[in-house]
Coordinates of C-alpha atoms in Angstrom, one line a residue:
Chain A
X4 CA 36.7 -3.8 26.4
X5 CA 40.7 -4.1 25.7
X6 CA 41.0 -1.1 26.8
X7 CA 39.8 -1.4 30.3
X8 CA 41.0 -5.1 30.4
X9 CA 44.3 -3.4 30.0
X10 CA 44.0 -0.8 32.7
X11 CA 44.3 -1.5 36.5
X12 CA 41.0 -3.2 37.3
X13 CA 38.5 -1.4 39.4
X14 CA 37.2 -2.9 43.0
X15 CA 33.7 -3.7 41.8
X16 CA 35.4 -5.8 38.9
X17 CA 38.5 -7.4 40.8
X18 CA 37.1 -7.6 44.5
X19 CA 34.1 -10.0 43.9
X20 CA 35.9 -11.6 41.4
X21 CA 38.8 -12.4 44.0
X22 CA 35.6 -13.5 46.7
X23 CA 34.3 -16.0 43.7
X24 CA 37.5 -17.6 44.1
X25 CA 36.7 -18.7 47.6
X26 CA 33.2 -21.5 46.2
X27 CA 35.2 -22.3 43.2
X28 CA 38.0 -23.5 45.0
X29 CA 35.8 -25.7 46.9
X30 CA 33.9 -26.5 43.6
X31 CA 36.3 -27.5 41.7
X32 CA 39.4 -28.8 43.8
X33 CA 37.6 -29.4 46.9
X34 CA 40.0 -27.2 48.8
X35 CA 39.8 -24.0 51.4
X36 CA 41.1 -21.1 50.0
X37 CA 44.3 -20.0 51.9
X38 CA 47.8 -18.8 50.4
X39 CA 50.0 -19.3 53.6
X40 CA 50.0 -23.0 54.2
X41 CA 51.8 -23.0 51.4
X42 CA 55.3 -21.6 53.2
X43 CA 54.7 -24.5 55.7
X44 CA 54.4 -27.4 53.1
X45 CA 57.8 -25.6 51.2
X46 CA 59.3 -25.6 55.4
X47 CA 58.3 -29.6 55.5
X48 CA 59.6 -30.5 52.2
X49 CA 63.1 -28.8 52.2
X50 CA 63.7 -30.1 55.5
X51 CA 62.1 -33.5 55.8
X52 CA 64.4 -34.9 58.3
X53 CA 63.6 -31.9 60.7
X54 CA 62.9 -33.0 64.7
X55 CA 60.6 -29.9 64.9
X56 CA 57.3 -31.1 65.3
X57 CA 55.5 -28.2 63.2
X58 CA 57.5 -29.6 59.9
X59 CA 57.8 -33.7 60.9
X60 CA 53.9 -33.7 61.8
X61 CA 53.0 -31.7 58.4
X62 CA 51.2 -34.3 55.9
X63 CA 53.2 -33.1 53.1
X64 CA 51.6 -35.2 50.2
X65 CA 48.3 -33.9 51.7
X66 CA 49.5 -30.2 51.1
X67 CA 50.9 -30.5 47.9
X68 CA 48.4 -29.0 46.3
X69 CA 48.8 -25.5 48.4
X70 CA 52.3 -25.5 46.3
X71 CA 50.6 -26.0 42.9
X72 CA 48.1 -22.9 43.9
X73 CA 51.0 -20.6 45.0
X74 CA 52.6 -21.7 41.5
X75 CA 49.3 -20.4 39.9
X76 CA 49.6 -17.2 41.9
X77 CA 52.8 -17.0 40.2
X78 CA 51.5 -17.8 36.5
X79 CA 48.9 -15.4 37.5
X80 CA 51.1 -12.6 38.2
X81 CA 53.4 -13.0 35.3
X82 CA 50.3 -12.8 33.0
X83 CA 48.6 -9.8 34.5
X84 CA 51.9 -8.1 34.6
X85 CA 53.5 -8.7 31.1
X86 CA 50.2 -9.6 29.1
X87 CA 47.4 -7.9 30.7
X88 CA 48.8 -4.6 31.4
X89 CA 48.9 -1.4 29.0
X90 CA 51.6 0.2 31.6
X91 CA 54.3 -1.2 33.8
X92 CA 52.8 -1.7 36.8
X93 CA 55.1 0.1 40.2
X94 CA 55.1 -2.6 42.5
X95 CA 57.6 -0.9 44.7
X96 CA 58.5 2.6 45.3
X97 CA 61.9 3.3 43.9
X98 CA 63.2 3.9 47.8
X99 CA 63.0 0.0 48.1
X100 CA 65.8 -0.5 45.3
X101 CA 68.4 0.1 48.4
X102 CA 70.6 -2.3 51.2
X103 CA 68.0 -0.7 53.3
X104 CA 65.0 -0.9 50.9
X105 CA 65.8 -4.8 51.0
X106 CA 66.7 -5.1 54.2
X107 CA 63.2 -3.6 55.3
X108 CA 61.4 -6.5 52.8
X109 CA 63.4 -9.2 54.2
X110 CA 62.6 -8.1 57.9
X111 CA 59.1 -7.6 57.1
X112 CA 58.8 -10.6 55.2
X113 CA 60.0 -12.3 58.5
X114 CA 57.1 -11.0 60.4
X115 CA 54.7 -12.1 57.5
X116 CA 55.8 -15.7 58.1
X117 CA 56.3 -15.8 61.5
X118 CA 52.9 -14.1 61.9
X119 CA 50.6 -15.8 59.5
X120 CA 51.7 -19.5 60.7
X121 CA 51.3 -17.9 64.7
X122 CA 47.9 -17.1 63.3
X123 CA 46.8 -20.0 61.4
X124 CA 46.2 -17.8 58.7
X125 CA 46.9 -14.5 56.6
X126 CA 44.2 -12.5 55.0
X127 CA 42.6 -15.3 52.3
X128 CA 42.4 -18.1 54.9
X129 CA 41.2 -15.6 57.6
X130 CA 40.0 -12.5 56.4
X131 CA 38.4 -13.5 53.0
X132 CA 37.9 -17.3 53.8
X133 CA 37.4 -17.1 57.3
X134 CA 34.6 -14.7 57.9
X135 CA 32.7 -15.7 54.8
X136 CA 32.4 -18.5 56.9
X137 CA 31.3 -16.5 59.6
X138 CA 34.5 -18.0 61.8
X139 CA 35.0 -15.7 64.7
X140 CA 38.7 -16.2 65.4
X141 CA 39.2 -15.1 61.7
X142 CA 37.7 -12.0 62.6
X143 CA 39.7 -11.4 65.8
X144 CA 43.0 -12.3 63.5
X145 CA 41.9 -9.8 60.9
X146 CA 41.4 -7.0 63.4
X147 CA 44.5 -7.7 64.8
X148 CA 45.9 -7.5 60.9
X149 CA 45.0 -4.1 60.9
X150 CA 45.8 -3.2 64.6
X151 CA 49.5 -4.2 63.5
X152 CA 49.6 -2.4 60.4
X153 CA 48.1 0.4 61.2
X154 CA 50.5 0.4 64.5
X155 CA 53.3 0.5 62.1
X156 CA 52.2 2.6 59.6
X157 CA 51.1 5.7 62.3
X158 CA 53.4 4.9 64.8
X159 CA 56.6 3.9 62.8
X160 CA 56.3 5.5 59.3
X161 CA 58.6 8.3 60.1
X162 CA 61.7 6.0 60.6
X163 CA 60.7 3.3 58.0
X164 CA 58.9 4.9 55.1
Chain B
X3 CA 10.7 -38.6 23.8
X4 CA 14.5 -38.7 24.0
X5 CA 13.9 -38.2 27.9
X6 CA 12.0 -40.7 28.4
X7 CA 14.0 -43.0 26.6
X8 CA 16.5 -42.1 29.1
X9 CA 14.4 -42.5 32.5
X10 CA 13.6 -46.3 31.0
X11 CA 17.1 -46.8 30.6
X12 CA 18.4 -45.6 34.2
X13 CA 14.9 -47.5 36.0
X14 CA 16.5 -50.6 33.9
X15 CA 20.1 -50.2 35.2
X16 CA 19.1 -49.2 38.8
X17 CA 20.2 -51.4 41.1
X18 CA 23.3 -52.4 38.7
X19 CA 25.1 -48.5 39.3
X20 CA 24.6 -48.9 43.2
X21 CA 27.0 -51.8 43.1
X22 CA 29.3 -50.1 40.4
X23 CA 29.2 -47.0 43.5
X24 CA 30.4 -48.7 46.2
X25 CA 33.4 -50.5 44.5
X26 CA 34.1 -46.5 43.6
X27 CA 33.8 -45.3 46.9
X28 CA 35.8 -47.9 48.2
X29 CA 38.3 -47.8 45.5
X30 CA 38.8 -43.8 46.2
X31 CA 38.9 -43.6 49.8
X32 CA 41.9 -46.0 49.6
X33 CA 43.8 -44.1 47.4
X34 CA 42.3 -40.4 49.0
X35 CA 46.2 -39.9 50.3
X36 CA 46.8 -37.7 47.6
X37 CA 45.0 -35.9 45.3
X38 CA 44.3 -36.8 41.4
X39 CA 45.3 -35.1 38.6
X40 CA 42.4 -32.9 38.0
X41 CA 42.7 -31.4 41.9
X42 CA 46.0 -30.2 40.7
X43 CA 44.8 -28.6 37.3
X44 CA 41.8 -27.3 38.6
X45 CA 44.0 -25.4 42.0
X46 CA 46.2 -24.5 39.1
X47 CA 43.7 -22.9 37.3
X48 CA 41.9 -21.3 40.1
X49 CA 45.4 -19.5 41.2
X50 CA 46.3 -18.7 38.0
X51 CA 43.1 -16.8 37.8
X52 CA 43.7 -15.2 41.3
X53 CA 47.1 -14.3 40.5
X54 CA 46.1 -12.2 37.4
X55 CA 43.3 -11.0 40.1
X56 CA 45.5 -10.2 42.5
X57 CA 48.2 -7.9 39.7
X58 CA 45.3 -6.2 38.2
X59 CA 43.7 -4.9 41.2
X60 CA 46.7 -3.4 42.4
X61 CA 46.7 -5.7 46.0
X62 CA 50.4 -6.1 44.8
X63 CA 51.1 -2.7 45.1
X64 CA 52.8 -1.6 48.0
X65 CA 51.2 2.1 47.6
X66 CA 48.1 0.9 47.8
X67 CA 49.0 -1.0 50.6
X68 CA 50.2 1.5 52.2
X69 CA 47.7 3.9 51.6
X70 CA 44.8 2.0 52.8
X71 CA 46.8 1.9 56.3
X72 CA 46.7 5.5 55.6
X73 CA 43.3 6.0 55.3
X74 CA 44.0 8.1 52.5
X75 CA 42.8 5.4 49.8
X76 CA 39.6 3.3 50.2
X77 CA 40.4 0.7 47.2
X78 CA 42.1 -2.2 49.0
X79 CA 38.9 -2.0 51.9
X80 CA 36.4 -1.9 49.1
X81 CA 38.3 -4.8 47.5
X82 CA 38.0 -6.9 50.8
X83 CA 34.9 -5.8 51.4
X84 CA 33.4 -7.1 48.2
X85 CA 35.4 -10.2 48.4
X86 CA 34.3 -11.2 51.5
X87 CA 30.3 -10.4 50.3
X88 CA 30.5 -12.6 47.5
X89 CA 32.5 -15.4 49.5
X90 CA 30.0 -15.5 52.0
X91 CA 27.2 -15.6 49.8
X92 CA 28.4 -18.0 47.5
X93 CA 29.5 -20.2 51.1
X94 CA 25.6 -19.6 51.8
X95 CA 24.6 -20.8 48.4
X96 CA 26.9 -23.7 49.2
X97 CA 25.5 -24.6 52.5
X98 CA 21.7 -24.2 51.4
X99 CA 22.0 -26.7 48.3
X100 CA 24.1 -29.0 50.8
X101 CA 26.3 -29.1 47.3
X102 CA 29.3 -31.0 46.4
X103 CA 32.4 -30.6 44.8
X104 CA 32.6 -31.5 41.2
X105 CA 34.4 -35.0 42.9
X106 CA 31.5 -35.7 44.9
X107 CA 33.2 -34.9 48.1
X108 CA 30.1 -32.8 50.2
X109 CA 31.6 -29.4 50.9
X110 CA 32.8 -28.7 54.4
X111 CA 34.7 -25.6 55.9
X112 CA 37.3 -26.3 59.0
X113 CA 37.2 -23.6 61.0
X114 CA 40.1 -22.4 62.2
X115 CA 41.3 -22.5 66.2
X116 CA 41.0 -19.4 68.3
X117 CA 44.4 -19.4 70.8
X118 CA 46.2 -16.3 71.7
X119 CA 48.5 -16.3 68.4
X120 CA 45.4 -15.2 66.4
X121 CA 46.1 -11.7 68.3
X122 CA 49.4 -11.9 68.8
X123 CA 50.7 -13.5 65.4
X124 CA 47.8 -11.7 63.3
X125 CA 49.2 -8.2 65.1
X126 CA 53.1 -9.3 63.9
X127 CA 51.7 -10.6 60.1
X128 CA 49.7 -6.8 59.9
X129 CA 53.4 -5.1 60.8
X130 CA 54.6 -7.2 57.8
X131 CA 52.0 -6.5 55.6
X132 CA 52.6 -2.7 56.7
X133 CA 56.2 -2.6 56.0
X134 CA 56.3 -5.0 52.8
X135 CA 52.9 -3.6 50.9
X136 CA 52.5 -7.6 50.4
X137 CA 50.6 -10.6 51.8
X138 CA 51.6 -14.0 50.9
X139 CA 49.4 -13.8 48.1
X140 CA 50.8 -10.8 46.6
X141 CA 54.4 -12.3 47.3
X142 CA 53.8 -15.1 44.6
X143 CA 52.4 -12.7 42.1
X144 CA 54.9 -10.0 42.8
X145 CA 57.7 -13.1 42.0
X146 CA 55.7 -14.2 39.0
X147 CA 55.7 -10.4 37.5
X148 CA 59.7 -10.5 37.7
X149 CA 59.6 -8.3 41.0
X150 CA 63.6 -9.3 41.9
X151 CA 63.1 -7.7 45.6
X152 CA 60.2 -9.7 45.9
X153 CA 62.8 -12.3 46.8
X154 CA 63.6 -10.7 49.6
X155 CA 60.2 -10.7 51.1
X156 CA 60.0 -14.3 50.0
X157 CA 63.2 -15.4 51.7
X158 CA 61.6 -13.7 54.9
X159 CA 58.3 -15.4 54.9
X160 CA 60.3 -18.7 54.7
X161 CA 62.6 -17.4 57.5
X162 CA 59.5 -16.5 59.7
X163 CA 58.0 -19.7 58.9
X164 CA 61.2 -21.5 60.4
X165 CA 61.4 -19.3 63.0
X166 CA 58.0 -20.3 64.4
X167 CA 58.6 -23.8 63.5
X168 CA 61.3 -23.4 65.8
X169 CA 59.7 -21.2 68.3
X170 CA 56.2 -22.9 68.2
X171 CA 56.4 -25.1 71.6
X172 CA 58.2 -21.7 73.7
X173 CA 55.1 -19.3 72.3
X174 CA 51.3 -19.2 73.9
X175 CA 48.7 -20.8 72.6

């Protein structure tokens, strides 16, 4: 039991368990499950005195909570990582430890924000959250997920990867 | 005999706790601005749990990430795939016991918009996704693990996020 605790989980284990937290989100906290809110409320609160509408209009006592769940995330990660794991996990390839390697998270990272707040979403609040709730624009977003990763992937991977 | 006991007691006190109910109500909705205490431990606890989800799966992995773009490794679809099942069953569950949370509050999902940035931001956040091997998610947990690059992809999501803060009046809709 330790043992397999200990290793990377498989999908079966890990993947409904990740769906589960969708219903008990709502159980317990009363709140949609969605991660990317989250860089919105920490946009509103570091500049509170901004004239752009998308921060000044933001309820940010209403969304303080998306700030405590990303800071679960975090707790969450730590534990899995330093207490849950038998091995150190690779999170990324050594190839990222460069100017480049960074510069390539920090660009990409860009398009994650920009993209996920364009979309109202990322992949809990549309792809898991969304079309559990059988919310058609989620499912356009989350084809459009994969027409831009895949886009990247097959038609960029030679210069980038 | 206990139970009994019990079901004289509440027919006694009946129309005393419907009073007692509406002060409550009352007394919440006023102060329904920000959330209580327990919200916050209990969203705490939930993303605790998803973060340790999220590391021991692997979803913070940019190989895997990468490979599933690939086609070459099915574990990140069949992860969805199962999350999304049980989510929706457990949404349907939800919805056909018209249940509550444990505050009282009925359970309600907001659907989110359709406007053109669902394509057209969800195609740029995919690219992301692509390049970094992370969603925002993963991001936290990555940061939590002690992943010092993860920084990186942090400080861009925030940049992105100002960037269409900035750009959000310019952009279709």
């Amino acid at each position: 039991m330790t043992d397999f605790l200990l290793q990377p989980w498989p999908w079966w284990f890990s993947g409904p368990l990740i769906g589960l937290t969708v219903p008990l989100l709502y159980l317990l906290a009363g709140k949609g499950f969605g991660i990317s809110t989250s860089l919105q409320q920490i946009g509103a609160l570091c500049s509170p005195r901004s004239k752009l509408d998308y921060l000044k209009n933001y309820d940010r006592r209403q969304g303080t909570w998306t700030l405590v769940f990303a800071f679960g995330i975090v707790i969450g990660g730590f534990i899995g990582s330093h207490w849950l794991s038998a091995e150190s996990i690779e999170f990324l390839p050594a190839e990222f430890f460069s100017v480049w390697g960074a510069a390539k998270l920090f660009i990409g990272g860009t398009l994650i924000g920009f993209g996920a707040r364009y979309a109202g979403g990322c992949t809990s609040g549309h792809a898991i959250t969304g079309i559990a709730n059988w919310n058609f624009p989620s499912v356009v977003a989350t084809i459009f997920f994969f027409v831009g990763g895949l886009g990247v992937t097959w038609g960029l991977g030679h210069i980038l990867f | 005999m206990a139970t009994l006991l019990d079901n004289k007691n509440t027919d006694h006190l009946a129309p005393a706790p419907t009073a007692e109910t509406e002060t409550n109500t009352t007394a919440r909705s006023t102060i329904s601005a920000v959330d209580s205490s327990l919200v916050y431990a209990t969203t705490l606890m939930v993303g605790t749990f998803l973060g340790i989800l999220f590391t021991k799966s692997e979803v913070v992995r940019w190989q895997r990430v990468h490979d599933m773009f690939l086609f070459q490794d099915s574990h990140l679809y069949l992860i969805i795939g199962s999350g999304v099942a049980v989510a929706m069953l457990g949404m349907a569950i939800i919805r056909k016991c018209k249940a509550s949370d444990i505050y009282g509050k009925p359970i309600q999902y907001k659907p989110k918009p359709f406007h053109k940035g669902v394509a057209l931001g969800g195609m740029t956040f995919g690219a992301g996704w692509a390049i970094t091997g992370a969603c925002p998610g993963p991001i936290y947990a990555q940061l939590g693990s002690g992943v010092g690059l993860a920084g990186f992809t942090c400080a861009g999501a925030l940049a992105g996020m100002y960037l269409y803060a900035w750009a959000k009046p310019h952009l279709p809709h």
